[in-house]
Backbone as numpy.savetxt, mean C-alpha at the origin, in Angstrom:
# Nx Ny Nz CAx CAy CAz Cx Cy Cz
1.84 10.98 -15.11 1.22 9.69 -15.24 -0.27 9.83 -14.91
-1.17 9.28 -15.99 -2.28 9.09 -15.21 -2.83 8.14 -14.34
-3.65 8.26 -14.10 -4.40 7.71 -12.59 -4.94 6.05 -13.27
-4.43 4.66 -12.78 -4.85 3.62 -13.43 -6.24 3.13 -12.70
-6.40 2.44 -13.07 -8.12 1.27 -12.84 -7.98 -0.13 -12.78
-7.83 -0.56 -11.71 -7.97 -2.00 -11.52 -8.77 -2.89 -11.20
-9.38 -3.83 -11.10 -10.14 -4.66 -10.93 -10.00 -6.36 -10.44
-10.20 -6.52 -9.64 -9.74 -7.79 -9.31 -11.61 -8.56 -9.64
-11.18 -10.31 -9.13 -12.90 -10.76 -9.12 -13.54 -9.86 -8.03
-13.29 -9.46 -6.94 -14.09 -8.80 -6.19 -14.29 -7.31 -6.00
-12.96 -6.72 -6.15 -12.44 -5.29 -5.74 -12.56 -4.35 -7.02
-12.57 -3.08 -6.90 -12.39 -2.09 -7.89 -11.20 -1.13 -7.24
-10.16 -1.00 -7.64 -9.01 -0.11 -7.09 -8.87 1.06 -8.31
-9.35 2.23 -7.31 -9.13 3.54 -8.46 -8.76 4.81 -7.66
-8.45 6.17 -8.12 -7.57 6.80 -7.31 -8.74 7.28 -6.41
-8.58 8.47 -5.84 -9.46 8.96 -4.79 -9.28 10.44 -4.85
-10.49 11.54 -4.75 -10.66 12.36 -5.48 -11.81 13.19 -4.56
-12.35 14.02 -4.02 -12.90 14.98 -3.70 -14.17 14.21 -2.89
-15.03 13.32 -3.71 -16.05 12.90 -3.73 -15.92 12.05 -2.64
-14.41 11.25 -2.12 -14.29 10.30 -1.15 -13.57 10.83 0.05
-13.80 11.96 -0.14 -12.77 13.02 1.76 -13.65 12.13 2.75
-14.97 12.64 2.73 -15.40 12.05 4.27 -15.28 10.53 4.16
-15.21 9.92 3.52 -14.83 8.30 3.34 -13.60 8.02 4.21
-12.91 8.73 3.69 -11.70 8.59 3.99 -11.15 9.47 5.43
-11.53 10.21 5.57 -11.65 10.73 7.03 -12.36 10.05 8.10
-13.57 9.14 7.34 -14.54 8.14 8.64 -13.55 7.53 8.92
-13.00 6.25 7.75 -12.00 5.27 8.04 -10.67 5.50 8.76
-9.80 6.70 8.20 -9.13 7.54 9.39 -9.22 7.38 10.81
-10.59 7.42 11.22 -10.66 7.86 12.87 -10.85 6.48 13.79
-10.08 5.46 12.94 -10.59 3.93 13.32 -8.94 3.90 14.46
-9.08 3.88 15.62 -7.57 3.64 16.80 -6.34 3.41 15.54
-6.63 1.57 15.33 -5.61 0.83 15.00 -5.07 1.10 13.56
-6.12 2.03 12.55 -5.01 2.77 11.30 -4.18 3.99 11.86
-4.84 4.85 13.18 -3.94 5.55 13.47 -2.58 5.34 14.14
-2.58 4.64 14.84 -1.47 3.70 15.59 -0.29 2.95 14.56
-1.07 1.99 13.52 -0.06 1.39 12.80 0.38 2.01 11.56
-0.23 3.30 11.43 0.24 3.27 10.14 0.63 4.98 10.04
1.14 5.74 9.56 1.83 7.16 9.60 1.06 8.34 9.31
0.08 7.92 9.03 -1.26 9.06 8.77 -0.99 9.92 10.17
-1.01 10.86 10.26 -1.73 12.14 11.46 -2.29 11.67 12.61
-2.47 11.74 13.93 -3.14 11.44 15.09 -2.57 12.64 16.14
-4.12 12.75 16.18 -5.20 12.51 15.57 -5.96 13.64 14.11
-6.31 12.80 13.39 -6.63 12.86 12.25 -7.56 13.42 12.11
-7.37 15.09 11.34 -8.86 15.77 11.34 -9.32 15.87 9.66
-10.61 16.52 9.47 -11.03 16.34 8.02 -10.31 17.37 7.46
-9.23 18.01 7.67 -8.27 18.71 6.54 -7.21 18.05 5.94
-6.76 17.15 6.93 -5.92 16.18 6.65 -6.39 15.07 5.39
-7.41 14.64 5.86 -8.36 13.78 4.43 -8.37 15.04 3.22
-8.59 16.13 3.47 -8.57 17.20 2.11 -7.81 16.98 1.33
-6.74 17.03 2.04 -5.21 17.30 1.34 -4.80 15.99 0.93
-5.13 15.27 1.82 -4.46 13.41 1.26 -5.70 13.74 -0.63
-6.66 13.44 -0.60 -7.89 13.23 -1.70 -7.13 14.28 -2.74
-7.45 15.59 -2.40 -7.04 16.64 -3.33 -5.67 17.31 -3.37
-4.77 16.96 -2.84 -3.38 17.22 -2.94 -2.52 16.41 -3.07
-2.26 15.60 -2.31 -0.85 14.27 -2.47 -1.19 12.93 -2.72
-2.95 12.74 -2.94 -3.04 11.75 -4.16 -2.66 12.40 -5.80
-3.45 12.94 -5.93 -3.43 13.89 -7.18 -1.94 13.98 -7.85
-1.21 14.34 -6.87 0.29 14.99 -7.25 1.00 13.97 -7.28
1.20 12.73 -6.33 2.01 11.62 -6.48 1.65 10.83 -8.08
0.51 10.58 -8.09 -0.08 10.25 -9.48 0.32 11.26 -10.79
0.80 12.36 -10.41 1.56 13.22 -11.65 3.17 13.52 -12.01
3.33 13.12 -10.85 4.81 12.92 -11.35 5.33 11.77 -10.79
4.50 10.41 -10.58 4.95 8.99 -10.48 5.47 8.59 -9.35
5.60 9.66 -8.07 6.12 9.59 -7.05 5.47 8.32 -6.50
4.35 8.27 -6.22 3.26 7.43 -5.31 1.90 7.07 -5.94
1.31 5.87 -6.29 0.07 5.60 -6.82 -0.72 5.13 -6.45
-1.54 6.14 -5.66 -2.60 5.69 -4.63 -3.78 5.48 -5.01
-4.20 3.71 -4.25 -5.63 3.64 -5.24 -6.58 3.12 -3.74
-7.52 3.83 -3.97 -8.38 3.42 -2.74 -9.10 1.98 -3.79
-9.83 0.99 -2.75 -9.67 -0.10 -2.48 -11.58 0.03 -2.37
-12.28 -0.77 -3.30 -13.70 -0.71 -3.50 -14.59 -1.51 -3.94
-15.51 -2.01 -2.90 -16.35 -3.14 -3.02 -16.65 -2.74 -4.44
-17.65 -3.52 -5.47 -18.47 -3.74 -6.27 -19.59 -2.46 -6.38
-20.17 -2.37 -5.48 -21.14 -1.23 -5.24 -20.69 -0.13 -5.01
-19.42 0.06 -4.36 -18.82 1.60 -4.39 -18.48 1.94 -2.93
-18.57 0.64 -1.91 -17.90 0.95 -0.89 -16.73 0.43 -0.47
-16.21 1.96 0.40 -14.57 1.77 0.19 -13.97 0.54 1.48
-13.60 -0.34 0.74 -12.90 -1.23 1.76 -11.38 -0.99 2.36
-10.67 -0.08 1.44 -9.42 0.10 2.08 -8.46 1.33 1.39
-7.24 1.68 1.46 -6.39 2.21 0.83 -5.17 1.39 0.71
-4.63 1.80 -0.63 -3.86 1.05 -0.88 -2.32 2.38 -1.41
-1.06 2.30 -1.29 -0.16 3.04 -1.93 1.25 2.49 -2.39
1.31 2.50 -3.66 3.11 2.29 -4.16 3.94 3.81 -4.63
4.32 3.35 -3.40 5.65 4.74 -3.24 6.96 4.03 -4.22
7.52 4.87 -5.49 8.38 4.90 -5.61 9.91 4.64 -4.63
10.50 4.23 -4.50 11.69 4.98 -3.72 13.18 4.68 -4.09
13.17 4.01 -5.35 14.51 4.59 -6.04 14.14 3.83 -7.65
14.90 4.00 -8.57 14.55 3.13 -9.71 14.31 1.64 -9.66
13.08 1.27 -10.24 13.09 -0.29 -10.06 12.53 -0.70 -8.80
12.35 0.60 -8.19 11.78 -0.68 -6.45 10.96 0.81 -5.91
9.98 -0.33 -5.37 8.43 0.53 -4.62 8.57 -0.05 -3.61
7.37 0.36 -2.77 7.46 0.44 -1.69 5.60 0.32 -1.62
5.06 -0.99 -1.06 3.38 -0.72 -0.72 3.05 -0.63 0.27
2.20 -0.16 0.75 1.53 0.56 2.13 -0.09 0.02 1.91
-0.79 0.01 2.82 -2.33 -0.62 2.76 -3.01 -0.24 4.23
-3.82 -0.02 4.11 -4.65 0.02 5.76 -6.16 -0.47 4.66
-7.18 -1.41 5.99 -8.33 -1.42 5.81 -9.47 -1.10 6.41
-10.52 -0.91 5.77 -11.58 -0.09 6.63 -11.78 -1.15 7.92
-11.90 -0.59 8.81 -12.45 -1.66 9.70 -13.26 -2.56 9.97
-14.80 -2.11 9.20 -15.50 -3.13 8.65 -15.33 -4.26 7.77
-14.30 -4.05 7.10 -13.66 -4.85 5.84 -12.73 -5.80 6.10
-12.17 -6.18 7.32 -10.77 -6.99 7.87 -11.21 -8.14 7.63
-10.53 -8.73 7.26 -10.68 -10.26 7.91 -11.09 -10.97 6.00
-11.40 -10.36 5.42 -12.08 -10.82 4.19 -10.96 -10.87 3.01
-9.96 -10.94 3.35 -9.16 -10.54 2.29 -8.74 -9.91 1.20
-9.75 -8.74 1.22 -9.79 -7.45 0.15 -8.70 -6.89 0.18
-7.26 -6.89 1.35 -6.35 -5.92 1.22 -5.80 -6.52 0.33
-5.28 -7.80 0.51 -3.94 -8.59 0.10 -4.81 -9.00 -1.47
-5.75 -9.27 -1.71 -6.20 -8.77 -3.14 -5.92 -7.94 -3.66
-5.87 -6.58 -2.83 -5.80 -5.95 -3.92 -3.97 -5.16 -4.07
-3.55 -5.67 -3.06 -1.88 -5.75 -2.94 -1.88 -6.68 -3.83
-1.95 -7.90 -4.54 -1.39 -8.74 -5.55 -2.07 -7.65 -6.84
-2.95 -7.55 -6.93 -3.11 -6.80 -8.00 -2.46 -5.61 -8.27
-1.97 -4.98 -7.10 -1.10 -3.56 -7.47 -0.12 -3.94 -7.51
0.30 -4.93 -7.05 2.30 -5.82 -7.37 1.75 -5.51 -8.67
1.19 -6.63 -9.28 1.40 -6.79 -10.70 1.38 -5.77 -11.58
0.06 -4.74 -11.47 0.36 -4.24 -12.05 1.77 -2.89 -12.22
2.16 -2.55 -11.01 3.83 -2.14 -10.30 4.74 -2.86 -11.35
4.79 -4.13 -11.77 5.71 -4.91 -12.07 5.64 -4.78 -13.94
4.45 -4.97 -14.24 3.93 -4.89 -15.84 3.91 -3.13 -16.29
3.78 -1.89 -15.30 3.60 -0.93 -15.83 4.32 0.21 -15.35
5.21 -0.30 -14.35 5.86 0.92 -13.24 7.63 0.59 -13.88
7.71 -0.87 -14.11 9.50 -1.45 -14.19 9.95 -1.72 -13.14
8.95 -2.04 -11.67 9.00 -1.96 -10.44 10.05 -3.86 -10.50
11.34 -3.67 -10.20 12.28 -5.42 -9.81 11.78 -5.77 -8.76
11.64 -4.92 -7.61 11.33 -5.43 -6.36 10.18 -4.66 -5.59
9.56 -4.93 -5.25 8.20 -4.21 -4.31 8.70 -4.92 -2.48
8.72 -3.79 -1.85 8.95 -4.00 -0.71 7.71 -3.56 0.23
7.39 -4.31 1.47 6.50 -4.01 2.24 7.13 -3.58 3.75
6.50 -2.71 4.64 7.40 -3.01 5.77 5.91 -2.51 6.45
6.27 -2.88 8.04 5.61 -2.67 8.82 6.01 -2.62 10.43
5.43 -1.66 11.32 6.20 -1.95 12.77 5.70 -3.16 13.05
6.75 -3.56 13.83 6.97 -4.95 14.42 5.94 -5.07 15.45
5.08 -5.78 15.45 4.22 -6.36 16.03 2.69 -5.99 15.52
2.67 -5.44 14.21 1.21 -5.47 13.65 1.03 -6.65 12.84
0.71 -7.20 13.33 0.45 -8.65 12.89 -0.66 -8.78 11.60
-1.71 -8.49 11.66 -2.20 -7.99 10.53 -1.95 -7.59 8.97
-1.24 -6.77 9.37 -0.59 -6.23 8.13 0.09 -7.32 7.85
1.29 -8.16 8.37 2.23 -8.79 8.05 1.32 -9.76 7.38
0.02 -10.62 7.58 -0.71 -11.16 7.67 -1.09 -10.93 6.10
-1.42 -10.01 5.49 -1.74 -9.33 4.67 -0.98 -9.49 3.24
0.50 -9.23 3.72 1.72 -9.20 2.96 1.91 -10.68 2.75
1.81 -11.28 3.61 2.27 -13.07 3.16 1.06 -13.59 2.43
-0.01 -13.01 2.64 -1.36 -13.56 2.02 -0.87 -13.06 0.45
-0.47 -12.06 0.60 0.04 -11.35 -1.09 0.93 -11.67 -2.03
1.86 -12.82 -0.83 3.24 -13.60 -1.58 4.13 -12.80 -1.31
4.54 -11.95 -0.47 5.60 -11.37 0.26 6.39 -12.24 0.43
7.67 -12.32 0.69 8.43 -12.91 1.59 8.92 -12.22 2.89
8.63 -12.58 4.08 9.23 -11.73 4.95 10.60 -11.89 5.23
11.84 -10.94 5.09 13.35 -10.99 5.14 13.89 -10.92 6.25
12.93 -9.69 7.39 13.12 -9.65 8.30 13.18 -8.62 9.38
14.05 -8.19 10.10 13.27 -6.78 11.04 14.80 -5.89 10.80
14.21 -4.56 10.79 15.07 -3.42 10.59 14.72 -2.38 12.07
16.09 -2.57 12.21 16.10 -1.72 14.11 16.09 -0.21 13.18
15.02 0.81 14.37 15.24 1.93 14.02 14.43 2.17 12.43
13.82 1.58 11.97 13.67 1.64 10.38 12.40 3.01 10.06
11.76 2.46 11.03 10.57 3.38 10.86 10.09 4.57 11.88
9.40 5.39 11.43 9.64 6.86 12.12 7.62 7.26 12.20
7.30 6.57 13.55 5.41 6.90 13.89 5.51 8.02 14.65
4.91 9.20 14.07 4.73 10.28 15.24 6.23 10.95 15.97
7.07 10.62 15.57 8.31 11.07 16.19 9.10 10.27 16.67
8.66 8.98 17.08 9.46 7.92 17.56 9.64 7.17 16.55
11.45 6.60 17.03 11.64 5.26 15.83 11.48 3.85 16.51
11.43 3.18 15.10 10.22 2.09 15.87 10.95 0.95 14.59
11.16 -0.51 15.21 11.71 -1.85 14.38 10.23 -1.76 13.83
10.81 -2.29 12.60 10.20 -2.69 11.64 10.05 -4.03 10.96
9.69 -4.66 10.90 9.48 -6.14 9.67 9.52 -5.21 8.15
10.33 -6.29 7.15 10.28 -5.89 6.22 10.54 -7.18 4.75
9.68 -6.84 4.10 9.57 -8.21 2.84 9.75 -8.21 1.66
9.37 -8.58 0.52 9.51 -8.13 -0.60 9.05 -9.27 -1.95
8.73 -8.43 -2.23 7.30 -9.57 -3.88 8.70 -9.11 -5.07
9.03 -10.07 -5.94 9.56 -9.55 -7.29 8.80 -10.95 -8.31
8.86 -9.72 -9.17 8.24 -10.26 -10.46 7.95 -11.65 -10.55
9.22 -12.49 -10.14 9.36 -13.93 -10.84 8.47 -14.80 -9.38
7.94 -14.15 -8.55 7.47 -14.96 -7.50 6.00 -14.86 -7.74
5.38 -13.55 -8.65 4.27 -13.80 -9.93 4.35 -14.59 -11.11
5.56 -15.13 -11.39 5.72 -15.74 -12.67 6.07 -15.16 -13.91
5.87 -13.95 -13.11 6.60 -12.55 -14.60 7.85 -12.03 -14.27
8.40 -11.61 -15.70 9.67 -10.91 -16.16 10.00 -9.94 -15.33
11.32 -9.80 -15.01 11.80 -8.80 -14.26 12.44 -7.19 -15.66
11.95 -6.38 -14.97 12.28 -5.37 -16.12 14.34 -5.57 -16.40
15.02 -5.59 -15.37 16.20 -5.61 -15.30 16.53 -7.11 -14.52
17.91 -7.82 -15.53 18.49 -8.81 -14.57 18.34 -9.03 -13.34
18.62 -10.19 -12.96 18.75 -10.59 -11.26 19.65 -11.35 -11.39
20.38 -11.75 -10.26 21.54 -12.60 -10.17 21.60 -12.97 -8.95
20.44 -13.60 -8.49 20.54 -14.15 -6.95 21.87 -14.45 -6.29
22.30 -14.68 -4.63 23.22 -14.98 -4.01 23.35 -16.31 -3.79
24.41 -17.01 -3.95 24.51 -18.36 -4.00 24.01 -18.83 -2.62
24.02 -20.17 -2.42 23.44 -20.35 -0.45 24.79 -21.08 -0.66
């Protein structure tokens, strides 16, 4: 698969590539992406090597994961963004933002824009978000995006070696107003 291009009114979301290591290694060394989110800690500039020039690159070639860093107008990076595959029909998004960038709503922009396009170009039914329980932020992020939050999973997630509850949500197609690639048949209440 190749590498897509998105654009929202504010954001430019495109993959990330050689030219953005130390970008992405500054934003790295910020406490609270290392803490909430599964990246390395602490996080050195080989680690940014290999994320830029190895397991962006490669997830983007065989559809595993489609990672698009997250970019003002002018070319600065406000965030990362990733849809992990993880079985047919359903992803999985991940997001951290630069630290300078919080509060402005560039993530969850550009999370509605990677739903959609997940949903119009992947066959993605359901996009799921999760996060450890008590990053508020993120969750923050996900409901700004039209998540629904479902609820917390004991044990779900694995930071640094420890397992850790999780919150967990989920965007499908029809809560954009678009077609689901495959049926649904909701549960009666």
């Amino acid at each position: 698969m190749e590498p897509a291009v998105l654009t929202t009114d504010r954001l430019l979301l495109r993959t990330v590539g050689a030219a953005d290591t130390a970008a992405v290694y500054a934003a790295a060394q910020d406490p609270d992406i290392q803490r909430w989110t599964t990246i390395p800690s602490p996080y050195l500039y080989e680690h940014a090597r290999g994320f830029v020039e190895q397991q962006v690159p490669e997830g983007w070639a065989d559809g595993s994961m489609c990672t698009f860093g997250v970019f003002l107008p002018h070319g600065e990076p406000a965030g990362m963004l990733g849809v992990t595959m993880r079985s047919p029909g359903a992803g999985e998004i991940g997001f951290w933002a630069v630290k300078e960038h919080r509060g402005n709503g560039y993530v969850a922009e550009a999370a509605g824009a990677a739903a959609r396009w997940a949903f119009t170009h992947l066959g993605v039914d359901r996009l799921e978000w999760r996060a450890e329980v008590g990053n508020g932020a993120s969750r923050a992020v996900a409901e700004r995006a039209g998540f629904t939050v479902e609820g917390t999973l004991r044990s779900a997630l694995s930071n640094n070696g420890v397992r850790r509850d999780c919150w967990v949500g989920s965007l499908l197609p029809s809560d954009l107003g678009l077609a689901s690639a495959a049926p649904y048949l909701p549960a009666r209440a």
